[in-house]
Tab-separated table of C-alpha atoms in Angstrom:
chain	number	residue	atom	x	y	z
A	206	MET	CA	108.989	59.894	93.071
A	207	SER	CA	108.644	63.689	93.050
A	208	ALA	CA	104.920	63.392	92.296
A	209	ALA	CA	104.540	61.039	95.273
A	210	ALA	CA	106.383	63.483	97.533
A	211	VAL	CA	104.145	66.326	96.374
A	212	GLY	CA	101.111	64.134	97.042
A	213	VAL	CA	102.254	63.351	100.584
A	214	VAL	CA	102.882	67.033	101.337
A	215	ALA	CA	99.512	68.017	99.876
A	216	PHE	CA	97.768	65.306	101.910
A	217	ARG	CA	99.444	66.465	105.128
A	218	LEU	CA	98.598	70.119	104.532
A	219	GLY	CA	95.090	69.125	103.525
A	220	ALA	CA	94.647	67.365	106.871
A	221	VAL	CA	95.846	70.461	108.717
A	222	ALA	CA	93.594	72.691	106.634
A	223	GLY	CA	90.747	70.256	107.271
A	224	ASN	CA	91.175	70.745	111.016
A	225	ALA	CA	90.900	74.492	110.491
A	226	ALA	CA	87.732	73.955	108.462
A	227	ARG	CA	86.273	71.715	111.206
A	228	ARG	CA	86.765	74.502	113.732
A	229	HIS	CA	85.178	76.961	111.309
A	230	PHE	CA	82.033	74.836	111.056
A	231	GLY	CA	81.939	74.145	114.811
A	232	LEU	CA	82.867	70.462	114.585
A	233	ALA	CA	86.172	70.572	116.456
A	234	THR	CA	86.596	69.912	120.177
A	235	PRO	CA	89.237	71.657	122.271
A	236	GLY	CA	92.008	69.400	123.531
A	237	PRO	CA	93.806	69.549	126.857
A	238	SER	CA	96.910	71.666	127.293
A	239	ARG	CA	100.176	69.763	127.117
A	240	ARG	CA	103.900	70.391	126.722
A	241	LEU	CA	105.588	69.277	123.544
A	242	SER	CA	108.508	66.897	123.629
A	243	THR	CA	111.648	67.510	121.579
A	244	ALA	CA	110.501	65.078	118.905
A	245	GLN	CA	107.124	66.801	118.672
A	246	LYS	CA	108.806	70.187	118.379
A	247	LEU	CA	110.890	68.841	115.508
A	248	ARG	CA	107.741	67.619	113.803
A	249	VAL	CA	106.136	71.034	114.273
A	250	GLY	CA	109.270	72.617	112.803
A	251	SER	CA	108.989	70.345	109.782
A	252	ILE	CA	105.378	71.469	109.325
A	253	GLN	CA	106.541	75.071	109.373
A	254	LEU	CA	109.253	74.430	106.763
A	255	THR	CA	106.803	72.513	104.593
A	256	SER	CA	104.240	75.303	104.860
A	257	LEU	CA	106.873	77.859	103.807
A	258	ALA	CA	107.860	75.792	100.776
A	259	THR	CA	104.260	75.099	99.786
A	260	GLY	CA	103.233	78.713	100.304
A	261	THR	CA	106.118	79.904	98.125
A	262	ALA	CA	105.209	77.398	95.420
A	263	GLY	CA	101.545	78.426	95.630
A	264	LEU	CA	102.468	82.087	95.290
A	265	ALA	CA	104.556	81.285	92.220
A	266	VAL	CA	101.649	79.364	90.701
A	267	VAL	CA	99.303	82.277	91.379
A	268	LEU	CA	101.614	84.835	89.775
A	269	VAL	CA	102.278	82.691	86.704
A	270	SER	CA	98.567	81.835	86.366
A	271	LEU	CA	97.614	85.494	86.585
A	272	ARG	CA	100.094	86.383	83.850
A	273	LEU	CA	98.852	83.578	81.586
A	274	ALA	CA	95.185	84.334	82.378
A	275	VAL	CA	95.546	87.956	81.315
A	276	GLY	CA	97.131	86.930	78.016
A	277	ASP	CA	94.557	84.207	77.357
A	278	LEU	CA	91.696	86.580	78.252
A	279	VAL	CA	92.896	89.051	75.612
A	280	ALA	CA	93.285	86.217	73.102
A	281	THR	CA	89.808	84.856	73.888
A	282	VAL	CA	88.163	88.273	73.515
A	283	SER	CA	90.016	88.703	70.198
A	284	HIS	CA	88.827	85.218	69.091
A	285	LEU	CA	92.412	84.078	68.716
A	286	SER	CA	92.083	81.125	71.102
A	287	SER	CA	89.385	79.002	72.734
A	288	PRO	CA	88.058	79.763	76.241
A	289	HIS	CA	89.180	76.433	77.683
A	290	THR	CA	92.776	77.641	78.016
A	291	LEU	CA	91.564	80.611	80.052
A	292	LEU	CA	89.563	78.262	82.266
A	293	LEU	CA	92.617	76.097	82.846
A	294	ASP	CA	94.578	79.202	83.849
A	295	LEU	CA	91.860	80.157	86.314
A	296	MET	CA	91.780	76.628	87.695
A	297	SER	CA	95.537	76.814	88.235
A	298	LEU	CA	95.012	80.143	89.957
A	299	CYS	CA	92.521	78.519	92.339
A	300	VAL	CA	94.933	75.650	93.008
A	301	GLY	CA	97.722	78.103	93.824
A	302	GLY	CA	95.447	80.063	96.127
A	303	SER	CA	94.427	76.847	97.870
A	304	ASP	CA	98.094	75.989	98.386
A	305	ILE	CA	98.704	79.374	99.993
A	306	TRP	CA	95.668	78.983	102.264
A	307	ALA	CA	96.706	75.467	103.315
A	308	ALA	CA	100.242	76.690	104.010
A	309	LEU	CA	98.926	79.543	106.174
A	310	ALA	CA	96.641	77.162	108.059
A	311	ALA	CA	99.537	74.780	108.687
A	312	TRP	CA	101.741	77.629	109.877
A	313	ARG	CA	99.098	78.829	112.331
A	314	VAL	CA	98.554	75.305	113.644
A	315	ALA	CA	102.296	74.891	114.169
A	316	GLN	CA	102.503	78.201	116.018
A	317	ARG	CA	99.573	77.224	118.223
A	318	LEU	CA	101.192	73.887	119.025
A	319	LEU	CA	104.464	75.542	119.929
A	320	GLY	CA	102.649	78.006	122.169
A	321	THR	CA	100.641	75.305	123.979
A	322	GLY	CA	101.419	74.926	127.659
A	323	ALA	CA	103.077	78.301	127.984
A	324	GLY	CA	101.014	78.958	131.110
A	325	ASN	CA	100.718	82.386	132.670
A	326	GLY	CA	103.870	83.599	130.943
A	327	ALA	CA	102.285	83.400	127.491
A	328	PRO	CA	101.767	86.785	125.820
A	329	LEU	CA	98.209	88.075	125.720
A	330	PRO	CA	96.433	88.090	122.361
A	331	ARG	CA	96.441	91.400	120.558
A	332	ARG	CA	94.412	92.884	117.759
A	333	ARG	CA	96.224	92.024	114.525
A	334	ARG	CA	94.922	94.456	111.955
A	335	ILE	CA	97.400	93.519	109.203
A	336	HIS	CA	96.588	89.802	109.479
A	337	GLY	CA	92.877	90.513	109.701
A	338	TRP	CA	92.670	92.789	106.682
A	339	ALA	CA	94.933	90.484	104.668
A	340	LEU	CA	92.570	87.564	105.357
A	341	ARG	CA	89.532	89.719	104.614
A	342	THR	CA	91.090	90.762	101.294
A	343	ALA	CA	91.883	87.123	100.514
A	344	SER	CA	88.267	86.196	101.244
A	345	TRP	CA	86.951	88.777	98.816
A	346	ALA	CA	89.493	87.688	96.205
A	347	MET	CA	88.261	84.103	96.633
A	348	ARG	CA	84.638	85.213	96.305
A	349	LEU	CA	85.238	87.243	93.153
A	350	GLY	CA	87.628	84.684	91.650
A	351	GLY	CA	85.293	81.785	92.399
A	352	THR	CA	82.383	83.709	90.905
A	353	ALA	CA	84.346	84.459	87.729
A	354	VAL	CA	85.421	80.842	87.376
A	355	LEU	CA	81.882	79.584	87.954
A	356	LEU	CA	80.394	81.973	85.411
A	357	LEU	CA	83.044	81.187	82.794
A	358	ALA	CA	82.480	77.461	83.346
A	359	ALA	CA	78.735	77.959	82.873
A	360	LEU	CA	79.327	79.901	79.654
A	361	GLY	CA	81.737	77.221	78.475
A	362	MET	CA	79.225	74.423	79.101
A	363	LYS	CA	76.569	76.428	77.276
A	364	SER	CA	78.713	76.735	74.154
A	365	VAL	CA	80.701	73.477	74.451
A	366	SER	CA	79.213	72.028	71.277
A	367	THR	CA	80.238	75.014	69.135
A	368	ILE	CA	83.819	75.478	70.408
A	369	PRO	CA	85.337	72.604	68.298
A	370	ASP	CA	83.833	74.257	65.179
A	371	LEU	CA	85.809	77.476	65.652
A	372	PRO	CA	88.339	78.219	62.886
A	373	GLY	CA	91.825	77.022	63.771
A	374	TYR	CA	90.669	75.017	66.810
A	375	HIS	CA	92.940	72.062	67.598
A	376	GLY	CA	91.880	71.310	71.180
A	377	PRO	CA	90.157	68.274	72.704
A	378	PRO	CA	86.709	67.083	71.570
A	379	TRP	CA	83.497	68.519	73.024
A	380	TYR	CA	82.931	65.785	75.641
A	381	ILE	CA	86.430	66.333	77.083
A	382	LEU	CA	85.724	70.049	77.182
A	383	LEU	CA	82.472	69.347	79.021
A	384	VAL	CA	84.320	67.378	81.691
A	385	ILE	CA	86.892	70.194	82.015
A	386	PHE	CA	84.158	72.808	82.385
A	387	LEU	CA	82.394	70.703	85.033
A	388	LEU	CA	85.619	70.303	87.020
A	389	VAL	CA	86.436	73.995	86.739
A	390	GLY	CA	82.906	74.951	87.803
A	391	THR	CA	83.124	72.610	90.780
A	392	GLY	CA	86.432	74.197	91.744
A	393	GLY	CA	84.922	77.683	91.510
A	394	ALA	CA	81.969	76.649	93.661
A	395	ALA	CA	84.344	75.152	96.255
A	396	VAL	CA	86.360	78.378	96.350
A	397	LEU	CA	83.149	80.323	96.945
A	398	VAL	CA	82.103	78.042	99.788
A	399	PHE	CA	85.472	78.084	101.532
A	400	ALA	CA	85.860	81.853	101.148
A	401	SER	CA	84.002	82.124	104.459
A	402	ILE	CA	86.920	80.558	106.364
A	403	PRO	CA	89.443	83.415	105.937
A	404	ALA	CA	86.577	85.918	106.336
A	405	MET	CA	85.616	84.591	109.767
A	406	LYS	CA	89.251	84.156	110.767
A	407	ALA	CA	89.748	87.827	109.870
A	408	ASN	CA	86.866	88.804	112.142
A	409	ARG	CA	88.596	87.077	115.052
A	410	TYR	CA	91.895	88.821	114.299
A	411	LEU	CA	90.075	92.175	114.239
A	412	ALA	CA	88.064	91.532	117.426
A	413	ASN	CA	88.349	94.180	120.128
A	414	ILE	CA	90.551	93.411	123.144
A	415	VAL	CA	89.952	95.299	126.394
A	416	THR	CA	93.098	95.787	128.452
A	417	SER	CA	91.518	96.999	131.690
A	418	PRO	CA	87.994	97.048	133.198
A	419	ASP	CA	88.671	100.545	134.524
A	420	HIS	CA	87.927	101.999	131.076
A	421	ILE	CA	84.400	100.524	130.971
A	422	SER	CA	81.518	102.597	132.319
A	423	SER	CA	78.915	100.926	134.525
A	424	GLY	CA	75.804	99.610	132.783
A	425	SER	CA	77.172	100.258	129.282
A	426	TYR	CA	77.844	96.647	128.226
A	427	VAL	CA	76.342	93.172	127.987
A	428	LEU	CA	78.481	90.636	129.856
A	429	TYR	CA	78.850	87.278	128.105
A	430	LEU	CA	79.725	84.427	130.484
A	431	ARG	CA	80.096	80.845	129.293
A	432	PRO	CA	82.246	77.704	129.606
A	433	PHE	CA	85.297	78.303	127.445
A	434	ASN	CA	84.714	75.094	125.467
A	435	GLN	CA	81.556	76.681	124.025
A	436	ASP	CA	83.709	79.090	122.017
A	437	VAL	CA	84.249	76.366	119.407
A	438	GLY	CA	80.539	76.103	118.636
A	439	ALA	CA	79.840	79.821	119.053
A	440	SER	CA	82.574	80.777	116.565
A	441	ALA	CA	81.154	78.493	113.856
A	442	ALA	CA	79.348	79.951	110.870
A	443	THR	CA	75.589	80.273	111.012
A	444	PRO	CA	73.776	78.381	108.246
A	445	LEU	CA	72.341	80.093	105.213
A	446	GLY	CA	68.637	80.323	104.544
A	447	LYS	CA	67.001	77.409	102.779
A	448	ASN	CA	66.053	79.461	99.722
A	449	LEU	CA	69.364	81.306	99.408
A	450	ASN	CA	71.872	79.954	96.902
A	451	PHE	CA	74.114	81.166	94.106
A	452	PHE	CA	71.629	80.487	91.328
A	453	ASN	CA	68.460	82.177	92.628
A	454	ASN	CA	70.161	85.124	94.381
A	455	PRO	CA	73.847	85.325	93.409
A	456	GLY	CA	74.403	88.882	94.642
A	457	THR	CA	73.184	88.206	98.198
A	458	TRP	CA	74.939	84.833	98.293
A	459	ILE	CA	78.316	86.354	97.364
A	460	MET	CA	77.892	89.383	99.647
A	461	GLN	CA	76.827	87.358	102.701
A	462	SER	CA	78.545	88.412	105.920
A	463	HIS	CA	79.572	84.924	107.165
A	464	ARG	CA	78.770	85.885	110.737
A	465	SER	CA	79.202	83.374	113.537
A	466	HIS	CA	76.682	82.442	116.230
A	467	GLU	CA	78.477	84.701	118.702
A	468	GLU	CA	78.311	87.633	116.312
A	469	ARG	CA	74.576	87.138	115.866
A	470	ILE	CA	74.105	86.980	119.631
A	471	SER	CA	76.010	90.267	119.843
A	472	ALA	CA	73.732	91.762	117.190
A	473	LEU	CA	70.646	90.512	119.061
A	474	PHE	CA	71.590	92.311	122.299
A	475	THR	CA	73.329	95.304	120.694
A	476	GLU	CA	70.641	97.768	121.799
A	477	PHE	CA	71.678	97.090	125.416
A	478	GLY	CA	75.385	97.651	124.773
A	479	PRO	CA	78.404	95.906	123.244
A	480	LEU	CA	79.092	92.302	124.170
A	481	LEU	CA	82.026	91.790	126.575
A	482	ALA	CA	83.558	88.416	127.501
A	483	VAL	CA	86.540	87.069	129.414
A	484	GLY	CA	88.899	85.345	126.969
A	485	SER	CA	90.057	81.774	127.339
A	486	PRO	CA	93.517	81.625	128.988
A	487	GLY	CA	96.365	80.733	126.646
A	488	GLU	CA	94.609	81.349	123.329
A	489	GLN	CA	96.716	83.047	120.668
A	490	VAL	CA	93.744	84.552	118.830
A	491	PRO	CA	90.407	85.607	120.373
A	492	GLY	CA	88.047	82.632	120.382
A	493	GLY	CA	85.215	84.621	118.845
A	494	ALA	CA	84.467	87.849	117.025
A	495	GLY	CA	81.116	88.882	118.484
A	496	ALA	CA	82.340	89.941	121.933
A	497	ALA	CA	85.250	92.097	122.969
A	498	ARG	CA	87.711	90.001	125.012
A	499	MET	CA	89.363	90.750	128.331
A	500	TYR	CA	92.141	88.432	129.563
A	501	LEU	CA	92.619	87.779	133.262
A	502	PRO	CA	95.262	85.845	135.238
A	503	LEU	CA	94.360	82.280	136.164
A	504	ASP	CA	94.945	82.817	139.876
A	505	ASP	CA	93.087	86.135	140.208
A	506	TRP	CA	89.998	86.362	138.022
A	507	LYS	CA	87.022	86.075	140.357
A	508	GLY	CA	87.307	89.598	141.768
A	509	THR	CA	87.336	91.196	138.311
A	510	VAL	CA	84.504	88.999	137.037
A	511	GLY	CA	82.479	89.868	140.144
A	512	ARG	CA	82.899	93.585	139.433
A	513	LEU	CA	81.968	93.042	135.785
A	514	ILE	CA	78.794	91.252	136.896
A	515	GLU	CA	77.956	94.060	139.293
A	516	ASN	CA	78.304	96.747	136.621
A	517	ALA	CA	76.775	94.956	133.623
A	518	GLY	CA	73.515	96.164	132.120
A	519	VAL	CA	72.567	92.670	130.912
A	520	ILE	CA	74.259	89.328	131.617
A	521	VAL	CA	74.133	86.531	129.019
A	522	MET	CA	75.354	83.176	130.316
A	523	GLY	CA	75.947	79.923	128.465
A	524	THR	CA	74.970	77.023	130.706
A	525	GLY	CA	77.371	74.237	131.658
A	526	PRO	CA	78.195	72.169	134.758
A	527	GLY	CA	81.749	73.492	135.212
A	528	PRO	CA	82.690	74.961	138.598
A	529	GLY	CA	83.574	78.342	137.081
A	530	THR	CA	80.184	78.689	135.385
A	531	LEU	CA	78.314	77.618	138.530
A	532	TRP	CA	80.272	80.135	140.607
A	533	GLU	CA	79.384	82.871	138.104
A	534	TYR	CA	75.685	81.923	138.300
A	535	ALA	CA	75.697	82.189	142.105
A	536	GLU	CA	77.650	85.443	141.852
A	537	VAL	CA	74.996	86.903	139.542
A	538	LEU	CA	72.319	86.062	142.138
A	539	ARG	CA	74.463	87.550	144.890
A	540	ARG	CA	75.577	90.764	143.158
A	541	ARG	CA	72.878	91.488	140.582
A	542	HIS	CA	69.141	90.984	140.367
A	543	PRO	CA	68.371	87.923	138.163
A	544	THR	CA	66.000	90.006	136.014
A	545	ARG	CA	69.103	91.068	134.103
A	546	LEU	CA	70.248	87.481	133.502
A	547	VAL	CA	69.632	85.492	130.305
A	548	LEU	CA	70.645	81.817	130.206
A	549	LEU	CA	71.537	80.262	126.848
A	550	VAL	CA	70.810	76.561	126.401
A	551	THR	CA	73.260	75.216	123.836
A	552	ASP	CA	73.170	71.554	124.848
A	553	PRO	CA	70.187	69.927	126.624
A	554	ILE	CA	72.378	67.468	128.544
A	555	GLU	CA	74.742	70.199	129.739
A	556	TYR	CA	71.764	72.351	130.737
A	557	ARG	CA	70.221	69.580	132.819
A	558	ARG	CA	73.522	69.067	134.624
A	559	PHE	CA	73.771	72.816	135.168
A	560	LYS	CA	70.208	72.879	136.508
A	561	ALA	CA	70.917	70.095	138.985
A	562	SER	CA	74.131	71.710	140.250
A	563	SER	CA	72.918	75.334	140.302
A	564	VAL	CA	70.606	74.780	143.277
A	565	ALA	CA	73.427	73.434	145.441
A	566	GLU	CA	75.723	76.261	144.329
A	567	ALA	CA	73.131	78.896	145.242
A	568	GLU	CA	72.523	77.219	148.598
A	569	GLY	CA	76.181	77.875	149.392
A	570	VAL	CA	75.468	81.621	149.491
A	571	LEU	CA	71.927	81.274	150.845
A	572	TYR	CA	72.591	83.526	153.860
A	573	GLU	CA	73.717	86.391	151.640
A	574	LEU	CA	70.808	85.884	149.269
A	575	LYS	CA	68.258	85.994	152.091
A	576	SER	CA	69.933	89.077	153.510
A	577	ARG	CA	69.450	90.782	150.172
A	578	TYR	CA	66.076	89.462	148.977
A	579	GLY	CA	64.394	88.654	152.308
A	580	GLU	CA	63.824	85.566	154.425
A	581	SER	CA	61.214	84.243	152.004
A	582	TRP	CA	63.841	83.875	149.274
A	583	GLU	CA	63.992	80.500	147.549
A	584	THR	CA	66.535	79.488	144.962
A	585	PRO	CA	64.922	79.599	141.479
A	586	LEU	CA	64.257	76.159	140.064
A	587	LEU	CA	65.135	76.308	136.376
A	588	PRO	CA	62.457	75.017	133.992
A	589	GLU	CA	62.546	71.699	132.202
A	590	LEU	CA	63.304	71.604	128.503
A	591	PRO	CA	60.784	70.335	125.964
A	592	ASP	CA	61.526	67.229	123.956
A	593	TYR	CA	63.338	68.519	120.902
A	594	LEU	CA	62.837	66.733	117.630
A	595	SER	CA	65.957	65.965	115.610
A	596	SER	CA	65.388	67.956	112.420
A	597	PRO	CA	68.019	69.386	110.065
A	598	ALA	CA	67.050	72.867	111.240
A	599	ASP	CA	67.624	71.882	114.873
A	600	ARG	CA	71.077	70.568	114.093
A	601	ALA	CA	71.928	73.748	112.181
A	602	PHE	CA	70.845	76.065	114.993
A	603	TRP	CA	73.155	76.422	117.968
A	604	PHE	CA	70.882	77.754	120.743
A	605	ASN	CA	67.954	75.553	121.719
A	606	SER	CA	66.352	77.803	124.336
A	607	MET	CA	66.767	80.892	126.485
A	608	VAL	CA	65.738	81.408	130.109
A	609	TYR	CA	65.022	84.792	131.691
A	610	PHE	CA	63.740	85.820	135.134
A	611	THR	CA	60.835	88.085	136.027
A	612	SER	CA	60.892	90.612	138.886
A	613	ASP	CA	59.750	87.931	141.346
A	614	CYS	CA	62.686	85.704	140.249
A	615	GLU	CA	60.400	83.323	138.385
A	616	PRO	CA	62.290	81.715	135.459
A	617	HIS	CA	60.635	81.650	132.033
A	618	LEU	CA	61.731	79.451	129.132
A	619	ILE	CA	61.696	80.559	125.500
A	620	SER	CA	61.978	77.541	123.247
A	621	LEU	CA	63.692	77.899	119.911
A	622	ASP	CA	62.589	74.456	118.808
A	623	THR	CA	62.713	74.475	115.010
A	624	SER	CA	61.050	71.155	114.257
A	625	THR	CA	58.025	72.967	112.812
A	626	VAL	CA	60.055	75.526	110.875
A	627	SER	CA	61.092	74.806	107.314
A	628	GLY	CA	64.654	75.611	106.347
A	629	ASN	CA	67.447	76.852	108.534
A	630	PHE	CA	66.371	78.775	111.636
A	631	ARG	CA	68.715	81.704	112.249
A	632	MET	CA	68.817	84.236	115.054
A	633	ASP	CA	67.878	87.062	112.669
A	634	SER	CA	64.919	85.240	111.115
A	635	PHE	CA	61.364	86.529	111.581
A	636	VAL	CA	60.270	83.433	113.511
A	637	ALA	CA	63.172	83.705	115.953
A	638	LYS	CA	62.620	87.416	116.541
A	639	SER	CA	58.918	86.914	117.180
A	640	ARG	CA	59.628	84.201	119.761
A	641	LEU	CA	62.210	86.400	121.489
A	642	THR	CA	59.915	89.434	121.679
A	643	PRO	CA	58.847	88.767	125.332
A	644	LEU	CA	62.499	88.526	126.393
A	645	MET	CA	63.512	91.719	124.594
A	646	ASN	CA	60.538	93.657	125.972
A	647	HIS	CA	61.365	92.376	129.461
A	648	LEU	CA	64.972	93.598	129.235
A	649	ARG	CA	63.876	96.966	127.846
A	650	SER	CA	61.500	97.486	130.756
A	651	ILE	CA	64.153	96.473	133.297
A	652	LEU	CA	66.759	98.820	131.898
A	653	ALA	CA	64.215	101.617	131.629
A	654	GLY	CA	63.374	101.223	135.309
A	655	ALA	CA	59.713	100.356	134.607
A	656	SER	CA	59.786	97.026	136.438
A	657	SER	CA	59.416	96.741	140.184
A	658	THR	CA	62.456	95.664	142.212
A	659	MET	CA	62.936	93.090	144.923
A	660	PRO	CA	63.541	94.195	148.525
A	661	GLY	CA	67.125	95.155	149.162
A	662	ARG	CA	69.481	97.136	146.995
A	663	ASN	CA	67.907	98.897	144.025
A	664	ASP	CA	69.859	97.937	140.901
A	665	HIS	CA	67.315	98.502	138.178
């Protein structure tokens, strides 16, 4: 009965931890805000109590396993015992660490559920350095521990046939040892893979939060506008290179940064200033780590966003058909020359809907646009997308295309179609950088004042 209860608890926490992993890999979808009933609050409370109990048990397992592992390591080095006992201790250590991680994930999910629907009275997110550095430390511990377990398992499998011949050995036969080593090695590899989850969560905890736009100097930042539901995909981990794995380059594989798509976008535009975004209302933790977040009230955000647009050096906008995104697009045309605007195409269907609605939105401020750019002004017609092939590289890469505007407001499309590229196509790859060279040179010339301006206000 007790084993069944432990199994049920582990299954429940595994489901909660699985949801956290789905968000990490960009597979989750944000749900609508709702208030919890009394029964739901009781269920959330039970999750919290269960996470406390499981976390305490996991911590006890970790401490006991560490104590036993140290003793068995000394005995193994002194040839007083076989290595398989040390491997079992390390496997128990990994299990205890997994229990602690699942308990923390369940606790965070319960807190988020209890905070849902708090509305404007919810406290603003803050930079949590203790949580962030604790998760970062846990990630490195998982990397080093998983590496040690994997290496010890490999050594054990290499010498599995000679272990039963050791003097005084009374353990299982060689084929049982082989199965144990395989399971332990698989566990070590899993710990290495999932070490990226606390690392990227730590980056979000340590993300910068801007309290007031008054402290930001004009032209010193890159403004990142997007539909808030794109934060789920942008905060997912970027894929590794095709030829990078633990066996051919273990040092680089262990030391990888686990940066998200948003962080790589920030790195791409870093020469033009730090990335700044408006945070999603009601979130407890910043939705991404690449951009500094500023949180605005739901009933009074357009004025501040308009001023941010007016003072931004470069504006990066994720395309979507939502009314807020369309208003921001028209506001960019009204307040800032479109040569400073870069559109990100993350979903072809959403882009086509944005393209169809953007013309009507710009027509709503046509009088102001003609007053600024001249009577010959015509709303830019965004380009059509090419037919993307469905390759593994395409599915692994988040941004399909980028659109930028020349000095005569002519839009140009840069396709990041990866159907002809082998392996995973990342933002920092040579192929991607070469395709983005015209865009980067265009922005450099605009910010340097080398490009000609349209009639009206000079904002280059």
